[in-house]
Short mmCIF file of C-alpha atoms in Angstrom, two decimals:
data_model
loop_
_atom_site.label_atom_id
_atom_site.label_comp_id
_atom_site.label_asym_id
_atom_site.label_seq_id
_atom_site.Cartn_x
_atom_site.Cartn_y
_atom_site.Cartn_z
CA UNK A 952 3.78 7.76 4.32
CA UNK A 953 6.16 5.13 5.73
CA UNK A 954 9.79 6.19 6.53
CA UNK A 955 12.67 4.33 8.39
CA UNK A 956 16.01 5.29 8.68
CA UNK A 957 19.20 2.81 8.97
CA UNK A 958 22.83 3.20 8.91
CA UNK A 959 24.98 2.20 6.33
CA UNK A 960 28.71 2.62 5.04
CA UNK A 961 28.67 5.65 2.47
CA UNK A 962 27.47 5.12 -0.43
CA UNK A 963 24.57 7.58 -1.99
CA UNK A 964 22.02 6.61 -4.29
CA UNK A 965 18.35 7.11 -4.55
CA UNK A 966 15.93 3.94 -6.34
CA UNK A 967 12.14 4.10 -6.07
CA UNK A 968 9.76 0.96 -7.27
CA UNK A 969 5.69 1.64 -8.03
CA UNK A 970 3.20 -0.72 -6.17
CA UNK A 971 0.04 -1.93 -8.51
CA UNK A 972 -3.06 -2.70 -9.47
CA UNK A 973 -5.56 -5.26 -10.44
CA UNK A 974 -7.65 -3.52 -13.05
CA UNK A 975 -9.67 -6.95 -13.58
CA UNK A 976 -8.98 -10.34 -13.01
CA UNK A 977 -9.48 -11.06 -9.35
CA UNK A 978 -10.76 -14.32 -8.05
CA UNK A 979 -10.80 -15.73 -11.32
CA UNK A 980 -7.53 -15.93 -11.44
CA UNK A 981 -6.89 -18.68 -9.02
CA UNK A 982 -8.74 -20.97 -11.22
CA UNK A 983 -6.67 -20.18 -14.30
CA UNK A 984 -8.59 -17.17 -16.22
CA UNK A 985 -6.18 -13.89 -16.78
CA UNK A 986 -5.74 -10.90 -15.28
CA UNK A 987 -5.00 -7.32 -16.51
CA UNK A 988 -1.98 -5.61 -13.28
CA UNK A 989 -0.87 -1.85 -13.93
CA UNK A 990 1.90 -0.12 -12.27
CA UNK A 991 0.53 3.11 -10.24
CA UNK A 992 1.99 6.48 -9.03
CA UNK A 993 1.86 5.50 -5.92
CA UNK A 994 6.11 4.77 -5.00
CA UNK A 995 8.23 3.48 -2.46
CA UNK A 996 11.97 4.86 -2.25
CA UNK A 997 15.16 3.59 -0.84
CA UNK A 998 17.41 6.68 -0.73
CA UNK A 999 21.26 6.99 1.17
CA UNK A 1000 23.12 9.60 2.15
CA UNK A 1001 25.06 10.62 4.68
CA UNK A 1002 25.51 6.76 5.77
CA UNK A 1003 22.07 6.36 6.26
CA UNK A 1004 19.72 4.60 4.22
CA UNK A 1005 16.09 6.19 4.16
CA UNK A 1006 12.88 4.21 3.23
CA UNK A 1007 10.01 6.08 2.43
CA UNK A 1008 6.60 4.61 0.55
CA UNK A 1009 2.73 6.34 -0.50
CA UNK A 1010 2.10 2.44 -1.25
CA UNK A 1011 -1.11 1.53 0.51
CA UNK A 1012 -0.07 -0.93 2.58
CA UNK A 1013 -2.19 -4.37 3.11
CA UNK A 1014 -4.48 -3.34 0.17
CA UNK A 1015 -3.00 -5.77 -2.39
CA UNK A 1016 -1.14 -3.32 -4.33
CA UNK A 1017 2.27 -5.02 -3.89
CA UNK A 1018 4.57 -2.82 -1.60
CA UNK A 1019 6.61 -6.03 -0.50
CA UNK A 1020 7.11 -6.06 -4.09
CA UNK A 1021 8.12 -2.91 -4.82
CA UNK A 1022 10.52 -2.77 -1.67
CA UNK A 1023 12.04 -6.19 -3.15
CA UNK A 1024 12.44 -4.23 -6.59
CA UNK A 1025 13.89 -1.16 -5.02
CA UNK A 1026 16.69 -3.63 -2.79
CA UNK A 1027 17.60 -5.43 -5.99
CA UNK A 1028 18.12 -2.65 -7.89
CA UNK A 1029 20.67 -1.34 -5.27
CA UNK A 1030 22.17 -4.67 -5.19
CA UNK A 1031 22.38 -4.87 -9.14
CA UNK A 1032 23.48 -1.07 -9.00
CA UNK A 1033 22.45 0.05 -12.96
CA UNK A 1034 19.41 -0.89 -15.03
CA UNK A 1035 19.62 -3.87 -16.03
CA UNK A 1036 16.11 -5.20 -15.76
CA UNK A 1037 15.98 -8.59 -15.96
CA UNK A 1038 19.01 -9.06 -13.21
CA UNK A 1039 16.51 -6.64 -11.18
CA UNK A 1040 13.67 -8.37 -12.11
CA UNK A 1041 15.28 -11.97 -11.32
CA UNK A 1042 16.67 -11.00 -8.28
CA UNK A 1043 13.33 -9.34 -6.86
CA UNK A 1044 11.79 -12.60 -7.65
CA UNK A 1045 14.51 -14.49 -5.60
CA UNK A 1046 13.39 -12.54 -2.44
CA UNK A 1047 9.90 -12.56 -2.82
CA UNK A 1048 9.84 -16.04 -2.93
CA UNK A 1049 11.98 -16.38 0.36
CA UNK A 1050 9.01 -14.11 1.47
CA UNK A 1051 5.94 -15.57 0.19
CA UNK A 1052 6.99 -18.90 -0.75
CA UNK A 1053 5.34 -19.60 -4.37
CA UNK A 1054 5.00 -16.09 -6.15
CA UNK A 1055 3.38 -15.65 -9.53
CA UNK A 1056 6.08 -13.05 -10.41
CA UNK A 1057 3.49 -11.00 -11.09
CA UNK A 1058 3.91 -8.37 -8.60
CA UNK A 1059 7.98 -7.80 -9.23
CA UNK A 1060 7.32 -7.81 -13.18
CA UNK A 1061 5.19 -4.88 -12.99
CA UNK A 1062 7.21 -2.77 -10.26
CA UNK A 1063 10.30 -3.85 -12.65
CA UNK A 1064 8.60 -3.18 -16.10
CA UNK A 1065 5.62 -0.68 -15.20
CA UNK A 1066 3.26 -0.27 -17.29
CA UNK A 1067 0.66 -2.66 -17.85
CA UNK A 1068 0.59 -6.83 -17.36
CA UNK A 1069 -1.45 -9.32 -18.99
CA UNK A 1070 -0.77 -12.50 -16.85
CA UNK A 1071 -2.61 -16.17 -16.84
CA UNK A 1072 -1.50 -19.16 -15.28
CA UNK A 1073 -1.75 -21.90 -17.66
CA UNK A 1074 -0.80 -24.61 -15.97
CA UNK A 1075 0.64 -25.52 -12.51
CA UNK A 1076 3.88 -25.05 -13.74
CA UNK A 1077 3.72 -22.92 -16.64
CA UNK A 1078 2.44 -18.83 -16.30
CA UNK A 1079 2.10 -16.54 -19.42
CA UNK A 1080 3.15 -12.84 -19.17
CA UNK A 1081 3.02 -9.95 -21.55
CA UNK A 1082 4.16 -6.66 -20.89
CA UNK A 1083 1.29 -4.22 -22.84
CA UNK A 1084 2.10 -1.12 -24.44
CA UNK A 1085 -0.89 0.50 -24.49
CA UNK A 1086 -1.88 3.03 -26.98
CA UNK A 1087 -4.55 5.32 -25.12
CA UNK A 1088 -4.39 6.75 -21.44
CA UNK A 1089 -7.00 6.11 -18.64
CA UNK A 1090 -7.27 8.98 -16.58
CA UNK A 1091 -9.75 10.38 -14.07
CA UNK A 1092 -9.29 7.10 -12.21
CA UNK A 1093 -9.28 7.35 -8.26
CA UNK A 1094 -9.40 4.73 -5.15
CA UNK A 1095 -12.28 4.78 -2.98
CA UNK A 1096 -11.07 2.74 0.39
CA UNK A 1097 -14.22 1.93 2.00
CA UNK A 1098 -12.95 -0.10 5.26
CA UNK A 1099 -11.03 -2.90 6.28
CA UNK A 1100 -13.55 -6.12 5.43
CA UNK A 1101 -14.34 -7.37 8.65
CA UNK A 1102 -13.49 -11.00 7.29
CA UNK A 1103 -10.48 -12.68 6.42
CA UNK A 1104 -8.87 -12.33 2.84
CA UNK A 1105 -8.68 -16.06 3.46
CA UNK A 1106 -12.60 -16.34 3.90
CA UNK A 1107 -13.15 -14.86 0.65
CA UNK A 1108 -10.80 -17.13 -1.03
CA UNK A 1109 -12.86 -19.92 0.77
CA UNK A 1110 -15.94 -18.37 -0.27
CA UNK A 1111 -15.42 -17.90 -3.87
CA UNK A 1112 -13.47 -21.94 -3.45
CA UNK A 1113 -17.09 -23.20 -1.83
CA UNK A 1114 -19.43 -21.18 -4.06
CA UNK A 1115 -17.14 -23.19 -7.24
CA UNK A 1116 -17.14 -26.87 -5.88
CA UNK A 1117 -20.81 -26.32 -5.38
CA UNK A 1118 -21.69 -25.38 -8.61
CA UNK A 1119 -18.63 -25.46 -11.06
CA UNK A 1120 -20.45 -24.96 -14.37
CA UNK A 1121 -22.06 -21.97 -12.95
CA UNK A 1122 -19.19 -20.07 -11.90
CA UNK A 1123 -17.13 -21.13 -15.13
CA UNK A 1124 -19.76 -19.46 -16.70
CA UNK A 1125 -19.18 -16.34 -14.26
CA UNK A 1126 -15.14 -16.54 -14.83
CA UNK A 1127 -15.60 -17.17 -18.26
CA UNK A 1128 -17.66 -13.31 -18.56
CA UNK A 1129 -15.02 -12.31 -15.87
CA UNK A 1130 -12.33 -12.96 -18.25
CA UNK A 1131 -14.40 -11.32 -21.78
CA UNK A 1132 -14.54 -7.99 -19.61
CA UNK A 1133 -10.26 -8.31 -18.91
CA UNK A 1134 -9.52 -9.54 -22.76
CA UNK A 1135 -12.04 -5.58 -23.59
CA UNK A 1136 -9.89 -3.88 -20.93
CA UNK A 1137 -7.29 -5.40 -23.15
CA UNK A 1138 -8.72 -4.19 -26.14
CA UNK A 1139 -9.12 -0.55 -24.88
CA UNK A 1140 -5.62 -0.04 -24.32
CA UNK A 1141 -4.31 -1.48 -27.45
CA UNK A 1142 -6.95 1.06 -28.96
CA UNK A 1143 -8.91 -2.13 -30.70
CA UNK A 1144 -12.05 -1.40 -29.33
CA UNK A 1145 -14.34 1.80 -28.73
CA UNK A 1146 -16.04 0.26 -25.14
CA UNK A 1147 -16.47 2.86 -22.99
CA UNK A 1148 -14.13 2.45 -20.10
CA UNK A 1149 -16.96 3.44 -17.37
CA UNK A 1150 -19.17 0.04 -19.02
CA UNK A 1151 -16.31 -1.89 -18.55
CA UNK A 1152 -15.85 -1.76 -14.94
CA UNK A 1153 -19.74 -1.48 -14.36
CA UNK A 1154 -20.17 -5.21 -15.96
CA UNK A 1155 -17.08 -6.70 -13.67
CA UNK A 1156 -18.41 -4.94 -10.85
CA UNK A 1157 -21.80 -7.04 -11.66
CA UNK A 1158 -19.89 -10.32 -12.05
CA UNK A 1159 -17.90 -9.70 -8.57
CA UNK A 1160 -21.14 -9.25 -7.48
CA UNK A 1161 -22.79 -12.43 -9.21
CA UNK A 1162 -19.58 -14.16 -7.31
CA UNK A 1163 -20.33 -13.27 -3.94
CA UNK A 1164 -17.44 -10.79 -2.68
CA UNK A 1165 -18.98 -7.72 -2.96
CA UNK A 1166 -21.26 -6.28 0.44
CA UNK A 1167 -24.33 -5.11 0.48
CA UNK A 1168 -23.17 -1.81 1.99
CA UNK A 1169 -20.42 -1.72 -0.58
CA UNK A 1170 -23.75 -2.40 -3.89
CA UNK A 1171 -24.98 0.45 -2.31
CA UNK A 1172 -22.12 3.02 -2.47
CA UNK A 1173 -22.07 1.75 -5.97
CA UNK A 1174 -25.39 2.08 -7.32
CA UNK A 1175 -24.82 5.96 -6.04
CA UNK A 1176 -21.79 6.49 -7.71
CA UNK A 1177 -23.53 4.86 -10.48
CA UNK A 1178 -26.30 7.22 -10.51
CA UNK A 1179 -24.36 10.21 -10.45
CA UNK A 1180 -22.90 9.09 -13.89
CA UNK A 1181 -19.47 7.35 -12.11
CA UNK A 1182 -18.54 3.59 -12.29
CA UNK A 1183 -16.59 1.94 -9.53
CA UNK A 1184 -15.57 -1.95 -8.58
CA UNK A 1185 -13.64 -3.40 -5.97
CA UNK A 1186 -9.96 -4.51 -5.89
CA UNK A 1187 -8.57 -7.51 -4.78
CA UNK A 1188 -10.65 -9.97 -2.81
CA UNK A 1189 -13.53 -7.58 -1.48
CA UNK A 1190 -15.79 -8.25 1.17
CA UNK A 1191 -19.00 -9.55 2.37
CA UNK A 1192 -19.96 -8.23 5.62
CA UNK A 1193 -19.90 -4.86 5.96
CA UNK A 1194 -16.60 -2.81 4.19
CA UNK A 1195 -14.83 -4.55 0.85
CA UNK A 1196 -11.63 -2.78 0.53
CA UNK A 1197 -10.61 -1.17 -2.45
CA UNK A 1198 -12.46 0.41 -5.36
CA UNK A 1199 -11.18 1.60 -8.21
CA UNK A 1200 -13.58 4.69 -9.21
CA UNK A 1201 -14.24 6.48 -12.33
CA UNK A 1202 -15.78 9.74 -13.63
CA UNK A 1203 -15.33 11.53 -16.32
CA UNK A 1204 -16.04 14.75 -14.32
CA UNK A 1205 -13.26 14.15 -11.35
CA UNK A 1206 -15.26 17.08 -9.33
CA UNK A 1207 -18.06 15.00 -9.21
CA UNK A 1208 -16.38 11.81 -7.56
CA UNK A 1209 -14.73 14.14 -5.30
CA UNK A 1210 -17.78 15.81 -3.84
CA UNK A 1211 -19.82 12.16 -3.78
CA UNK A 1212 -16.39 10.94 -1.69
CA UNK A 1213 -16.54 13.98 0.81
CA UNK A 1214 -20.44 13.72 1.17
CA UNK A 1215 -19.50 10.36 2.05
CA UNK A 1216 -17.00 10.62 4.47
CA UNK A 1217 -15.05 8.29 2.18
CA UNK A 1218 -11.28 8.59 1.69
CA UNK A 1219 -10.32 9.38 -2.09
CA UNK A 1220 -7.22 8.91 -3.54
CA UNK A 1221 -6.36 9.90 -7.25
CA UNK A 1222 -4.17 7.33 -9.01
CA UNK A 1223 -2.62 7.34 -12.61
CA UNK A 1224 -1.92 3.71 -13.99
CA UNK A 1225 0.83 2.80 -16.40
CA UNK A 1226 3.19 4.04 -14.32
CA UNK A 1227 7.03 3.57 -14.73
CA UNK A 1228 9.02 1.05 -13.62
CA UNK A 1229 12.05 0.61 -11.32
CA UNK A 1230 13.80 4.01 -11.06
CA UNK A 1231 17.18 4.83 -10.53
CA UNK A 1232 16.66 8.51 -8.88
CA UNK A 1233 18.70 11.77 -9.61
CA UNK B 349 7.48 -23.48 3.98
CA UNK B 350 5.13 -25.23 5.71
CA UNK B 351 4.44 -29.13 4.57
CA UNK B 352 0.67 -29.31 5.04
CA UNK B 353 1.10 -32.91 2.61
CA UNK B 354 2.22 -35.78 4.48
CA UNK B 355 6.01 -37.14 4.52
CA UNK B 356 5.41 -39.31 1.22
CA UNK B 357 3.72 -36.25 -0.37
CA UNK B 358 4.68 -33.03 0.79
CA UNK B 359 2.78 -30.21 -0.02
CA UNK B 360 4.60 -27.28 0.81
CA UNK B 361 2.97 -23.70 1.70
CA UNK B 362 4.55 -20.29 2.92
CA UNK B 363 4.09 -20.12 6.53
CA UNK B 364 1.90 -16.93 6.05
CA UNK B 365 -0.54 -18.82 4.68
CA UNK B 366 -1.09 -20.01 8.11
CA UNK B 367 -0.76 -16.94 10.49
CA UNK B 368 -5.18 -16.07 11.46
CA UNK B 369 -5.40 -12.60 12.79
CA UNK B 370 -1.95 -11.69 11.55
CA UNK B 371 -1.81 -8.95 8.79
CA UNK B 372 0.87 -11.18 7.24
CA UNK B 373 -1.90 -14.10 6.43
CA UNK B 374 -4.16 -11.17 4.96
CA UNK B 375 -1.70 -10.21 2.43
CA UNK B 376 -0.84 -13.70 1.26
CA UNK B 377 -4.42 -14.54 0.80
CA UNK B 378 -4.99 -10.93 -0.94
CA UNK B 379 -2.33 -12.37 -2.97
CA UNK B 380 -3.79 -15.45 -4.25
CA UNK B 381 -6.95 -13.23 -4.86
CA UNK B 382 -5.05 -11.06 -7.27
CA UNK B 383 -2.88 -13.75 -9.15
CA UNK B 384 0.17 -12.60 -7.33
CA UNK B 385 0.30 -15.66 -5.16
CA UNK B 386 -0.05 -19.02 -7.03
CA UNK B 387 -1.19 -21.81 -4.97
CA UNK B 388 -1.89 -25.21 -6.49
CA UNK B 389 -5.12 -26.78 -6.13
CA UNK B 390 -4.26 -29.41 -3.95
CA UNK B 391 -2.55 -26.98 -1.40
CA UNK B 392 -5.95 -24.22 -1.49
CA UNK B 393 -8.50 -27.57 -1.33
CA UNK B 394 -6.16 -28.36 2.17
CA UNK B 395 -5.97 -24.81 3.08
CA UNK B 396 -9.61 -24.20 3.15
CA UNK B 397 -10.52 -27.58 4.17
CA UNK B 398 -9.88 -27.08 7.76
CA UNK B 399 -10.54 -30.85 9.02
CA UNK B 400 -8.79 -32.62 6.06
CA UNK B 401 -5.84 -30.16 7.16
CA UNK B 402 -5.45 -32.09 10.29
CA UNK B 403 -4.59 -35.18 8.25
CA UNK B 404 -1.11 -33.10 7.25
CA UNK B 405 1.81 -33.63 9.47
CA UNK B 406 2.37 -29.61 9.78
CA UNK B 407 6.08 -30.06 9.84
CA UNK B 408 8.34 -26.73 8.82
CA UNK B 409 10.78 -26.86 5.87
#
């Protein structure tokens, strides 16, 4: 849990912001397929009182799961001072791109909005977002974190780039599956489809896999998790070497994951996805 | 922003982008993984192509 403390004139107010996830989507979304982004319990919260503004965060930090987001989110809605979500939203957009230079919006959209995001870029200039209201829940779902890859995130971005110039048809073919499992995530939620959840993130695991990003160590842990009736697949841009990151981990019995985590020596953190929005705080 | 173009065409990068070792690269290129970093083609083929990178006259804007 991160926590500063600065001083301020007085003034009290309380705002949290979720971080989020990529449910499926990764890699091929650079070259233009879609991706499926929830919001997730996990918070950050700008607080003051007393003159002095407090900043505390359960975000995972440099795990993808958009804490510079959220902490944009959480300063604009100070700034803006009531709900208004689009002046929040526009404003945490302003400031992330001072930060990062050409954001998607992706990432302030769901800490805004919560919930879940279907985004695609269509063209260089032109990105398609739709906020999803789902119609089921997903529970049981954890995060396995099984190391810091011992690569760059810009190696696997390379990788994946290399692997595509080499053989683009192939690895169209490989987005192209990538992007029927995100459109049956899709599906799921809106309750148009009866695909079992665990399937679904079996078969992207496989086509992370079929794309390289995925280590051998990292197979392994799944195929276990597997066998014990669970699912799992990494988050973000994986690894090759030895760890990959983050999983996202499911079983329908949550005793079972647990156990299989602490026989493991792996760290296990439950996470609900959906999750609300920007938050002005009592 | 970085210009990793040239002066007559200026391709312009966040300055993470270019930080190796630093946690601050990590997250940008976690970023572009997930879709919440768009980078155009031109600017990733530069990026990743370390010795056409040279070509670029590396000036800040």
């Amino acid at each position: 849990m991160m926590e500063k403390v600065n001083k301020v004139p007085a003034k009290r107010y309380k705002v949290s912001a979720p971080g989020k996830l990529i449910i499926s989507g990764e890699h091929a979304v650079v070259y233009g397929y879609p991706a499926l982004v929830t919001a997730v319990d996990k918070r950050l919260t700008v607080s003051c009182a007393e003159k002095k503004i407090k900043i505390t965060s359960n975000i995972p930090i440099g795990a993808g799961m958009g804490s510079s987001a959220a902490f944009a989110v959480a300063k604009s809605a100070i700034k803006v001072g009531k709900p208004n979500l689009e002046k929040i939203n526009g404003l945490a957009y302003e400031m992330e791109k001072v930060q990062h230079g050409n954001p998607s919006g992706v990432d302030n959209t769901i800490s805004t909005y919560g919930g879940f995001l279907w985004y695609r870029k269509e063209a260089e200039n032109l990105k398609t977002f739709k906020q999803i209201t789902p119609k089921i829940k997903f529970s049981n779902i954890f995060l396995i974190y099984t190391g810091k890859p011992k690569e760059s995130t810009k190696e696997m971005v390379s990788h994946v780039a290399d692997l595509y110039r080499n053989d683009k048809a192939h690895f169209d073919r490989v987005f192209r599956e990538i992007e029927k499992i995100t459109r049956e995530f899709l599906k799921v939620l809106l309750d148009e489809s009866k695909t079992d959840f665990s399937s679904l993130i079996k078969e992207n695991e496989r086509l992370l896999e079929a794309l390289d990003v995925v280590s051998p160590k990292t197979k392994r842990l799944i195929r276990k998790l597997e066998a014990l009736g669970g699912a799992a697949k990494i988050s973000g841009a994986g690894g090759l070497k030895d760890a990959s990151g983050v999983l996202i981990a499911y079983h329908k019995d949550a005793n079972k994951l647990k156990e299989f985590a602490k026989r493991s020596k792996l760290e296990l953190m439950k996470v609900k996805l959906g999750e609300e929005g920007v938050r002005f705080e009592k | 922003m970085i210009n990793i173009g040239s002066k007559e065409n200026p391709i312009l990068v966040s300055n993470e982008a270019l930080k190796p070792g630093e946690e601050a690269e990590r997250e940008y290129w976690e970023g572009v993984a997930s879709g919440s970093i768009i980078i155009e083609a031109e600017a990733l083929d530069l990026l990743l192509g370390d010795d056409r990178l040279r070509q670029g006259d590396g000036k800040s804007e």
